[in-house]
Short mmCIF file of C-alpha atoms in Angstrom, two decimals:
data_model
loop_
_atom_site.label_atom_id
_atom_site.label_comp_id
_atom_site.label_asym_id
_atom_site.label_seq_id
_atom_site.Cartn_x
_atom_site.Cartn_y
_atom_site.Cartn_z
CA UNK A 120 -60.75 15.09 -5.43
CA UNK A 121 -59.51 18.05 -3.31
CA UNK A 122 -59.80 17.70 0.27
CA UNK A 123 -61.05 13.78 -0.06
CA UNK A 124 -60.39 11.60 3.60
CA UNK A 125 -59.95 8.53 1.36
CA UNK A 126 -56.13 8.00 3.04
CA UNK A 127 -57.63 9.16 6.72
CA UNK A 128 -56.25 12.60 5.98
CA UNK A 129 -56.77 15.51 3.36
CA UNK A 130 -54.37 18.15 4.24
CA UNK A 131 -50.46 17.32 5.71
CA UNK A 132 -48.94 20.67 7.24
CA UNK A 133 -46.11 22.56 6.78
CA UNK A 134 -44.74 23.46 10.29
CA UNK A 135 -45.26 27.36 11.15
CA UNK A 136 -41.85 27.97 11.97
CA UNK A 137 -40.95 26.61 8.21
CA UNK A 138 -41.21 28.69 4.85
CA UNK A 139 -40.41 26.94 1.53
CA UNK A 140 -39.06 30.30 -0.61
CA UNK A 141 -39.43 29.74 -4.76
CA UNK A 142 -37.44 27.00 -6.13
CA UNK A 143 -36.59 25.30 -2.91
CA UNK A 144 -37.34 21.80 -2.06
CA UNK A 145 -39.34 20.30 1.22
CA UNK A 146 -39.72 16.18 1.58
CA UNK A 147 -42.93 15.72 3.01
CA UNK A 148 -43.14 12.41 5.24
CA UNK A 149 -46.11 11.20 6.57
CA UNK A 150 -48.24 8.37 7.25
CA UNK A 151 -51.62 7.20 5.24
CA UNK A 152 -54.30 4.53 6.07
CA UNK A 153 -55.20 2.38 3.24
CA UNK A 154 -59.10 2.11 2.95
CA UNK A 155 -61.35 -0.35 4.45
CA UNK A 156 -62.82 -1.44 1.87
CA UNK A 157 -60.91 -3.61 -1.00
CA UNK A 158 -60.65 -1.60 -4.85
CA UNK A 159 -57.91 -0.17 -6.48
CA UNK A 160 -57.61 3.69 -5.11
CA UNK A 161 -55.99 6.52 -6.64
CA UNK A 162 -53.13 8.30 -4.66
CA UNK A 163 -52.30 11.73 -5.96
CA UNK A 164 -51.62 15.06 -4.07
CA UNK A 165 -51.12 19.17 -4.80
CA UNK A 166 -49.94 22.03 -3.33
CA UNK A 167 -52.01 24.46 -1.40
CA UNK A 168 -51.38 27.78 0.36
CA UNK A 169 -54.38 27.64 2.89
CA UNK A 170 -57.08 29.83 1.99
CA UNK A 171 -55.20 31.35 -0.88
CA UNK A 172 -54.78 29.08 -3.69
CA UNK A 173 -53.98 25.55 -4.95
CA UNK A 174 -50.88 25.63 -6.86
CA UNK A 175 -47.98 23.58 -8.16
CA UNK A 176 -48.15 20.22 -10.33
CA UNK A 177 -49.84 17.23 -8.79
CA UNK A 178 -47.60 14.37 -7.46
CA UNK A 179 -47.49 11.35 -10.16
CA UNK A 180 -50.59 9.37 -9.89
CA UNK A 181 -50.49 6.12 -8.13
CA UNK A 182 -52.62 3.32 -7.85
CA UNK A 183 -52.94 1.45 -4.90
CA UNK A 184 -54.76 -1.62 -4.53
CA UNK A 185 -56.35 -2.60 -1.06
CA UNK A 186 -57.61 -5.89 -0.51
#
């Protein structure tokens, strides 16, 4: 779901010195915390311009299993 803490984060920032104009790339690198409690967990994320709109494809689906 949108805005879910299930990796110990919901949002990962794009510095405000740094624009990303139509058609250009930007690798995103951060880290995640895996859950503390064992299941297999969805990992998925989308594009959002902050108070505007969600936009973009979501990332390829993956599914992570904690034990």
């Amino acid at each position: 779901p949108r805005d879910n803490t299930t990796w110990n984060l919901n949002r990962v920032w794009l510095p405000s010195n740094v624009s990303v104009a139509p058609g250009q790339q930007r690798t995103f690198i951060f880290t995640i915390r895996a859950p503390n409690t064992p299941g297999t967990y969805n990992f998925r994320w989308r594009m959002v311009q902050d108070g505007v709109q969600w936009f973009g494809a979501f990332s390829p689906n993956r599914q992570i299993v904690v034990n």
